[in-house]
Coordinates of C-alpha atoms in Angstrom, one line a residue:
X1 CA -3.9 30.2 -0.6
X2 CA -3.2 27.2 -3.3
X3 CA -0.9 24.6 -2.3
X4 CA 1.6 23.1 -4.5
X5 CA 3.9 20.3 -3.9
X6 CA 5.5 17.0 -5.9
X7 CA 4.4 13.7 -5.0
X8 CA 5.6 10.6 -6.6
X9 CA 4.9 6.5 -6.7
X10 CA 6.3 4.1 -8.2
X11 CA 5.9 0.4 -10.4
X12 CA 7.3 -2.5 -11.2
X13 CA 7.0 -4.5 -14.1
X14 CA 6.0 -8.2 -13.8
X15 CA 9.5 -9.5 -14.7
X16 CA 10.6 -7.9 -11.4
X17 CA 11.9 -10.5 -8.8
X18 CA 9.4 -9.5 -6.4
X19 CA 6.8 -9.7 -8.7
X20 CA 7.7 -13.0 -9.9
X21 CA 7.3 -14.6 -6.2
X22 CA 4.2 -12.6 -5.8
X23 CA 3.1 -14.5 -9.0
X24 CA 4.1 -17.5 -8.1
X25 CA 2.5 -17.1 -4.7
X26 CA -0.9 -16.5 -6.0
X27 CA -1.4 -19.0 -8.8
X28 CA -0.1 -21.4 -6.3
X29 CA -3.3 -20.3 -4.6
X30 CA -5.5 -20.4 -7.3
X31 CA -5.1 -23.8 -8.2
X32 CA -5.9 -24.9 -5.0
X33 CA -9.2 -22.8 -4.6
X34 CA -10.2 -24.5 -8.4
X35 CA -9.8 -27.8 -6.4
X36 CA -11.5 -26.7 -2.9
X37 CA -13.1 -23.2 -2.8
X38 CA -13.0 -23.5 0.9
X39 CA -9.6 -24.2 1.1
X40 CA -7.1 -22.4 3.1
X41 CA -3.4 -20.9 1.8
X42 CA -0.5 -18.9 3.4
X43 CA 2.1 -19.0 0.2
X44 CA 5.3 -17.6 0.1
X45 CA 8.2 -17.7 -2.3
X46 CA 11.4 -16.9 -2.7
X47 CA 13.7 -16.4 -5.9
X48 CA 17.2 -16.3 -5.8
X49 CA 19.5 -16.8 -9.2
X50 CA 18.1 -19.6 -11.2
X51 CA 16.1 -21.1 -7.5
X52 CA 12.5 -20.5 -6.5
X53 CA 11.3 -21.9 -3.4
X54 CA 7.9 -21.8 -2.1
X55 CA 6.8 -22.3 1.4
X56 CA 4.4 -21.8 3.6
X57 CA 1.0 -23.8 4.6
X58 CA -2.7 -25.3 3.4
X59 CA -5.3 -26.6 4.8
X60 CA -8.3 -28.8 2.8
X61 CA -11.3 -31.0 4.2
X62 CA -11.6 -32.2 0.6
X63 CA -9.8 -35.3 -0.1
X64 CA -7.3 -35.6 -2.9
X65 CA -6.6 -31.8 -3.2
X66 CA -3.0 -31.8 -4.6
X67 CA -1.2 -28.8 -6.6
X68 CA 1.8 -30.4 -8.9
X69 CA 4.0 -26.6 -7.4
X70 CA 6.6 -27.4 -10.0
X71 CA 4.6 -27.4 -12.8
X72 CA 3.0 -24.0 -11.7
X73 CA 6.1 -22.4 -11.0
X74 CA 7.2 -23.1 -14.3
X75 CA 4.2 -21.9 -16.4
X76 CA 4.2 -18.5 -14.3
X77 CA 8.2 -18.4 -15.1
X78 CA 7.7 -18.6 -18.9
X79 CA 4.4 -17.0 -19.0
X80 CA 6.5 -13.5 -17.8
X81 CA 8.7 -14.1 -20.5
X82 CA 11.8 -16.0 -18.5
X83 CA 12.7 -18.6 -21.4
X84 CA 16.3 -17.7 -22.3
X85 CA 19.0 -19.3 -20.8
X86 CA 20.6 -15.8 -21.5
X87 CA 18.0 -14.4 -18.7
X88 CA 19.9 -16.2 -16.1
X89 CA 16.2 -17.2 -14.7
X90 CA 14.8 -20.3 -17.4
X91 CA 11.3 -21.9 -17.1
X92 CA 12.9 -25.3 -18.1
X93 CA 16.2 -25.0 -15.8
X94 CA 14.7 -23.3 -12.9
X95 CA 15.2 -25.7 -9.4
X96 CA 12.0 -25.5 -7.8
X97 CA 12.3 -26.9 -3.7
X98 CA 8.8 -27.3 -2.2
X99 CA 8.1 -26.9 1.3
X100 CA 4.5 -25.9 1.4
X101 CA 2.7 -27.8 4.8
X102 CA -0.6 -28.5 6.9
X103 CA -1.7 -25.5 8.4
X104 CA -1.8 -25.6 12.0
X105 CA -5.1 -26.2 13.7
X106 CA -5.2 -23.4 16.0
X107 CA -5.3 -21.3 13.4
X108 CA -8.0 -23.0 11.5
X109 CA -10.5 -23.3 14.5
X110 CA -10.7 -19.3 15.3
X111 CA -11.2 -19.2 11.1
X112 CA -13.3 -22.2 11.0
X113 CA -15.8 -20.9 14.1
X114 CA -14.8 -24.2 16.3
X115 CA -12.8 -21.6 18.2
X116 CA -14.0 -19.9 21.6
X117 CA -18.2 -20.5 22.4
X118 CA -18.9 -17.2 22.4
X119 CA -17.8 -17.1 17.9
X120 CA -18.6 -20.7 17.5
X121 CA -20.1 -21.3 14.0
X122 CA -19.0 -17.9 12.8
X123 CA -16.2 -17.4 10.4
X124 CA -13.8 -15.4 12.3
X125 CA -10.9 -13.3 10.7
X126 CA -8.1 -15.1 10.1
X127 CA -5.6 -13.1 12.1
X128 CA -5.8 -9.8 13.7
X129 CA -4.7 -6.5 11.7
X130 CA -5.5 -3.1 10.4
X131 CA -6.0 -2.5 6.8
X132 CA -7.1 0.9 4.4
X133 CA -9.2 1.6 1.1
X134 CA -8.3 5.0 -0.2
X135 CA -10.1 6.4 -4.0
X136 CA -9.6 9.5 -5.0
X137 CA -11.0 12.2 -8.3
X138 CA -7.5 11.7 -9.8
X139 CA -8.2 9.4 -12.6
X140 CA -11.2 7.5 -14.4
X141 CA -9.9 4.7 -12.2
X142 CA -10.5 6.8 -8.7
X143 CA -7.2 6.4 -8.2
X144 CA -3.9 8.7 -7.5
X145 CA -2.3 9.6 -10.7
X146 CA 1.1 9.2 -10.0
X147 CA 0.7 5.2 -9.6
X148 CA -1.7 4.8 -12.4
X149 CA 0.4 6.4 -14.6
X150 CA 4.0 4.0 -13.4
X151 CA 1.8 0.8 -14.2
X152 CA 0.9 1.7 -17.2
X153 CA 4.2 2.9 -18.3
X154 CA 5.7 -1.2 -17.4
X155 CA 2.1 -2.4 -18.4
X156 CA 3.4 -0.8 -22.5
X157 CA 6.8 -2.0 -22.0
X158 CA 5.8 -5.8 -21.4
X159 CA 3.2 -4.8 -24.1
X160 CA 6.0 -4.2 -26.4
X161 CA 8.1 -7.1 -25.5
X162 CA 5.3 -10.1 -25.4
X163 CA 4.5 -9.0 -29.1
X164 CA 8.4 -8.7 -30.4
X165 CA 7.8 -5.7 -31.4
X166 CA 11.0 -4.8 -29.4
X167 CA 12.8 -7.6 -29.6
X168 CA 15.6 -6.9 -27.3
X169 CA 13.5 -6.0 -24.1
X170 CA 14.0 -8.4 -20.7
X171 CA 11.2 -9.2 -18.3
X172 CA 12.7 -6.6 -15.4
X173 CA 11.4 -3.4 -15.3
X174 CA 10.5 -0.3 -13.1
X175 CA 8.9 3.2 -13.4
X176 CA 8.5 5.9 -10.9
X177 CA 6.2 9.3 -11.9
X178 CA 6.6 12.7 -10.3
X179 CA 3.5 14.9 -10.8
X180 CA 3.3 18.5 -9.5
X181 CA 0.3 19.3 -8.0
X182 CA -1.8 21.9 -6.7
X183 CA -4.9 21.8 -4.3
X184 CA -4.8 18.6 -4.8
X185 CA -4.5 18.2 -8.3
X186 CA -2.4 17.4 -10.4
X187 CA -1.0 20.0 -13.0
X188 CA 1.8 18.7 -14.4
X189 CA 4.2 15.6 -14.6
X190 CA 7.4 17.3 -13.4
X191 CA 9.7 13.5 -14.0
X192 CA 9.5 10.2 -15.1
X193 CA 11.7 7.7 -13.9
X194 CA 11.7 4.3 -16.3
X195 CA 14.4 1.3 -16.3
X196 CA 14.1 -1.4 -18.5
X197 CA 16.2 -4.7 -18.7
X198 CA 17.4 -4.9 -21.9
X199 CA 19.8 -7.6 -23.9
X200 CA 23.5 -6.6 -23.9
X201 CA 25.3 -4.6 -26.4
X202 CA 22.4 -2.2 -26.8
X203 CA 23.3 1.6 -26.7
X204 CA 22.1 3.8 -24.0
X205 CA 21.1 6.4 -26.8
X206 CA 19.4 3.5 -28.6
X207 CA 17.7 2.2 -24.8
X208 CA 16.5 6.3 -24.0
X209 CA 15.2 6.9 -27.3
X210 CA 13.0 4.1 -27.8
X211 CA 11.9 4.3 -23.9
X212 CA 10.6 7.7 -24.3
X213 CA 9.3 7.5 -27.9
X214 CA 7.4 4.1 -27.8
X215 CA 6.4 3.9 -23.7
X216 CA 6.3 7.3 -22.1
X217 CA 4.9 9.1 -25.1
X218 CA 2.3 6.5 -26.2
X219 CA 1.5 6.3 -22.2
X220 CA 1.8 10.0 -21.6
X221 CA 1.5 12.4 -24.1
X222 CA -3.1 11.9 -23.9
X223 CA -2.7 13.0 -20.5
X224 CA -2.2 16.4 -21.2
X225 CA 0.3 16.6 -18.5
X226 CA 3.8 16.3 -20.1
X227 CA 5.6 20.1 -21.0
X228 CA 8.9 21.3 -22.0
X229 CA 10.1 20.8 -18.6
X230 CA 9.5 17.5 -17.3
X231 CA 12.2 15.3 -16.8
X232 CA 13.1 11.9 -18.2
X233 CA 15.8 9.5 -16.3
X234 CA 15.7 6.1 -18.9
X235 CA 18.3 3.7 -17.6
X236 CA 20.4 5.9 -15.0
X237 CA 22.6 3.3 -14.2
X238 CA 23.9 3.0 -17.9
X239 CA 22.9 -0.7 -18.2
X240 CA 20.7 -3.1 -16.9
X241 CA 21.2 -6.4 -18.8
X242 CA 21.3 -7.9 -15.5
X243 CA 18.1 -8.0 -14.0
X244 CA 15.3 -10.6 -12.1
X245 CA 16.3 -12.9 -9.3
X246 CA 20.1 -12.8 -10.8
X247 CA 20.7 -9.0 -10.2
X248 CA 18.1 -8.8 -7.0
X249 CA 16.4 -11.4 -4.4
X250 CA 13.0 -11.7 -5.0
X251 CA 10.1 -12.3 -2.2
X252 CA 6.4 -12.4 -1.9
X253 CA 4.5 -9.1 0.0
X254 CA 7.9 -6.7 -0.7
X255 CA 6.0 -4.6 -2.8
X256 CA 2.7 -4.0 -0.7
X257 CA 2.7 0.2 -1.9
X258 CA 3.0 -0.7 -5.7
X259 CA 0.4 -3.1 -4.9
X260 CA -2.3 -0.6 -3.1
X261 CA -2.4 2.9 -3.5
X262 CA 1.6 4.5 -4.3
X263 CA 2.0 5.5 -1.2
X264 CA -1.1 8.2 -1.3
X265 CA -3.2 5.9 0.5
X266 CA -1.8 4.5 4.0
X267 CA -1.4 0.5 4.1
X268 CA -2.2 -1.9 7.0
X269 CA 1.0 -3.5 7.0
X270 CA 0.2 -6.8 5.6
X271 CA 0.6 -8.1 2.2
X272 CA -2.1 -9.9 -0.2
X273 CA -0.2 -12.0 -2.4
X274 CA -0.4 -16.0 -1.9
X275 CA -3.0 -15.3 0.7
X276 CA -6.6 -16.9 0.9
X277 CA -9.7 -14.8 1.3
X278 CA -10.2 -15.6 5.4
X279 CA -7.1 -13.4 5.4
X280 CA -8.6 -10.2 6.2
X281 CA -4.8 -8.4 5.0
X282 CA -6.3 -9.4 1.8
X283 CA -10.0 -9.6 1.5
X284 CA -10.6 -6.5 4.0
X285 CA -7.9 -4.0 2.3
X286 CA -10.5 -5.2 -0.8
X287 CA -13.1 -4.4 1.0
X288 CA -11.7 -0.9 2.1
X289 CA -11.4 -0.3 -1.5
X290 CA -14.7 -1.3 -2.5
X291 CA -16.0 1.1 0.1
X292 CA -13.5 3.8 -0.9
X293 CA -14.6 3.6 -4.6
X294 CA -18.0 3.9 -3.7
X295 CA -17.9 7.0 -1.7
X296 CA -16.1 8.9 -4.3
X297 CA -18.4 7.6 -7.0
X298 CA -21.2 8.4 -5.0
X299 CA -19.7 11.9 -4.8
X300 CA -20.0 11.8 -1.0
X301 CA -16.0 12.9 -1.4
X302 CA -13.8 14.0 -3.1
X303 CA -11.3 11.9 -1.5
X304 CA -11.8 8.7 0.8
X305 CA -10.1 6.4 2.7
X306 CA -11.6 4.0 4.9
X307 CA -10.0 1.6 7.7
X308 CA -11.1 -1.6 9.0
X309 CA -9.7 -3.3 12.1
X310 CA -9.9 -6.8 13.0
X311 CA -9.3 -9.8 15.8
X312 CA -8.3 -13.3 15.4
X313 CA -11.3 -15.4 15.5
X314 CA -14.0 -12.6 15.9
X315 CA -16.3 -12.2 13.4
X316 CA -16.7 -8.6 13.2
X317 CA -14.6 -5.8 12.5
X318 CA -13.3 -3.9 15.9
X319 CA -13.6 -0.5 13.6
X320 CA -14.5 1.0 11.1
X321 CA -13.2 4.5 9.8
X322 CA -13.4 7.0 7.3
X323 CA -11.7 9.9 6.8
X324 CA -12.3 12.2 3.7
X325 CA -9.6 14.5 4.1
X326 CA -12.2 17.5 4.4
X327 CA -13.8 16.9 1.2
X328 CA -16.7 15.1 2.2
X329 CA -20.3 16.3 1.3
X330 CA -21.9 15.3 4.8
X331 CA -21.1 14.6 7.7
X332 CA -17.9 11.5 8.0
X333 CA -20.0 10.2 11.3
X334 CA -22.9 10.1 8.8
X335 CA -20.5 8.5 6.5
X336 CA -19.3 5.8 8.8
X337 CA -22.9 4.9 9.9
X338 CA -24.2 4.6 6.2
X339 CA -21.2 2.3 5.8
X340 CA -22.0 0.5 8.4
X341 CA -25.4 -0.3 7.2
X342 CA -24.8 -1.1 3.4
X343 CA -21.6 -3.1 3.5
X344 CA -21.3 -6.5 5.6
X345 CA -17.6 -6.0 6.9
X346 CA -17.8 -9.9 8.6
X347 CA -15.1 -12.0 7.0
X348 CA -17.9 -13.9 5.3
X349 CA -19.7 -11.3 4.3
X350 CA -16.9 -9.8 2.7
X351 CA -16.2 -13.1 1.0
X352 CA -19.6 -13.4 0.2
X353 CA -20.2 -9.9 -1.2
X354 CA -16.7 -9.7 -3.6
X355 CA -17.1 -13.4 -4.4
X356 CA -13.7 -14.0 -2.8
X357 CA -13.5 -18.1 -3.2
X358 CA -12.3 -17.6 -7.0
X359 CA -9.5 -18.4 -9.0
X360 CA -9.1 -15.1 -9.2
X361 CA -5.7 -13.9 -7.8
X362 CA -3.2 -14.4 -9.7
X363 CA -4.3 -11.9 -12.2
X364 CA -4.2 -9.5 -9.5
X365 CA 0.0 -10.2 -8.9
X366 CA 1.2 -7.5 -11.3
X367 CA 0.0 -4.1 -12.0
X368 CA -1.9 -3.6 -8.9
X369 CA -4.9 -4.9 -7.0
X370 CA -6.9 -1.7 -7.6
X371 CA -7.7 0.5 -10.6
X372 CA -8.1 -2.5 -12.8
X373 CA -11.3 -3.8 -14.3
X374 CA -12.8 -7.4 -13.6
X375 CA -12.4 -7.2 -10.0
X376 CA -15.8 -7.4 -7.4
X377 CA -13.8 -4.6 -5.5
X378 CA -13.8 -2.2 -8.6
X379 CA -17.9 -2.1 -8.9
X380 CA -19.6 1.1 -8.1
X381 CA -22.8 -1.0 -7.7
X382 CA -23.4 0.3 -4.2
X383 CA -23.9 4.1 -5.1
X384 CA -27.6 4.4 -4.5
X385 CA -27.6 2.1 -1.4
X386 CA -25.3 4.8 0.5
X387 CA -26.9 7.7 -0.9
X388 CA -30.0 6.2 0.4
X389 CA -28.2 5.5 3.8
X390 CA -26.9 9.0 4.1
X391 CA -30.3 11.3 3.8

């Protein structure tokens, strides 16, 4: 008997408060790995009316390794699109309060491999932790269709505002896609939930019209999966000229589903954002992916998701898991042991393998950390190795 049932995820645009500090958080980071690829960052931020302060702690055996965090903060602020007094949130007004410091040691020497004898010289993982890779036959992406579809829907939006072609757009934005499916598939998009910040004065007819005609439609419509009865909710507050860290506190790691898989995939817990590649909440959920992506591609499964466990200071993973939701083509233990053999799961070797030690990250920030071209996770280029492992 078919199965159908509604599932929906949900975006946010890269105006949104949270969005902003994960922004923040990350180029932070990538200015320090330009200066020190071995460097080691924790960044947070927080964004609160026209404030943004970032915390947290470095570590560097380079001398002279300085980041000017004002100066970043205020190029990520008016790259979004924060230059208007208006806004409530201004590139050239924002206060900025440092309080990024040293990491401690006895964190760096179970990361470092100056830890316990029995790890010494081996890069350990930087804290312990679970973390998941999911792909799925949803999308060109391998991904579910319900998130892929929200980014791109606040992906147009900023789209439309960067090039003026709607002049009267704000940075802070959110969608949210419903999509019917059945077996597994999807059939239909039963809703689509989008609110957009917009300058005062504007009419809600003027906001829902333009919404629907120059984002969802554009977005949409080439899916094949809109019909006569899906539902639109533009705006259902009435207004929102109030928007970023004026109307709503913004942090770093809030938005850890928008980030990974919409809520299809389960999530370790941890977040990514401001986070150097020791961290295995970062470079193992990357690694999870890469695995993920490669079983589906490999059409081993229809649908993957692989989990990798880890220890402070030990340079292995504890386990290693995949489950295929019982769509897999062999057996999963078969699975689990070709996995085994083609992809190092070691902190370095992960590093090593996705060429983690890049100024990479802050790209990553908005939109989501999977589904996106240009990112070592995203290859297929280990296909034939676990078709080879498998037989």
């Amino acid at each position: 008997m078919s199965k159908k049932y509604l599932f929906t995820s949900e975006s946010v645009g890269e105006g949104h408060p949270d969005k902003l500090c994960d922004q923040v958080s990350d180029a932070i980071l990538d200015e320090y790995l330009k200066q020190d690829p071995d460097c080691h960052v924790a960044c947070e931020t927080f964004a609160c009316q026209s404030l943004i302060l970032v915390g947290g702690e470095f570590s560097s055996r380079k001398p002279g390794v300085y980041v000017d965090v004002q100066q970043v903060v205020r190029r990520v602020v008016e790259k979004i699109g924060y230059n208007n007094p208006a806004y409530g949130l201004d590139y050239n007004s924002v206060a900025v309060v440092n309080m990024l410091h040293n990491q401690s040691p006895e964190i760096s020497q179970g990361v470092d491999g100056t830890g316990l004898d029995e790890y010494k010289g081996q890069q350990g993982a930087g804290d312990q932790g679970i973390m998941f890779g999911f792909a799925c036959r949803e999308t060109p992406e391998l991904m579910p269709a319900t998130l892929m579809y929200a980014h791109k829907l606040v992906q147009k939006a900023a789209e439309l505002r960067h090039s003026g072609e709607i002049k009267w757009f704000r940075p802070d934005s959110k969608s949210q896609v419903t999509i019917e499916y059945e077996d597994h598939k999807p059939v239909r998009i039963d809703a689509v939930v989008v609110s957009q910040q917009h300058d005062e004065n504007i009419t809600h007819d003027e906001i829902e019209k333009t919404i629907i005609e120059k984002v969802i439609k554009p977005v949409l419509e080439p899916t094949g999966l809109l019909d006569s009865n899906t539902k639109y909710y533009i705006n259902p507050t009435g207004a929102f000229s109030i928007g970023g860290p004026v109307g709503d506190t913004g942090l770093t790691g809030r938005k850890i589903i928008v980030d990974t898989y919409g809520g299809m995939g389960r999530h370790g817990g941890g977040c990514f954002s401001g986070k150097d590649p020791s961290k295995v909440d970062r470079s193992a959920a990357y690694m999870a992916r890469y695995i993920a992506k490669n079983i589906v591609a490999a059409d081993l499964a229809e649908r993957a998701e692989v989990q990798l466990s880890y220890a402070i200071g030990v340079p292995h993973p504890v386990s290693i898991m995949v489950e295929t939701f019982g769509t897999a083509k062999v057996a999963e233990e078969k699975l689990e042991a070709a996995v085994e053999k083609v992809f190092d799961c070691t902190p370095s070797g992960i590093v090593n393998t996705l060429k983690l030690k890049q100024p990479i990250y802050e790209k990553t920030a908005a939109y989501g950390h999977f589904g996106r071209q240009g990112f070592p996770w995203e290859n297929t280029d280990k296909v034939e190795a676990l078709l080879a492992a498998v037989k």
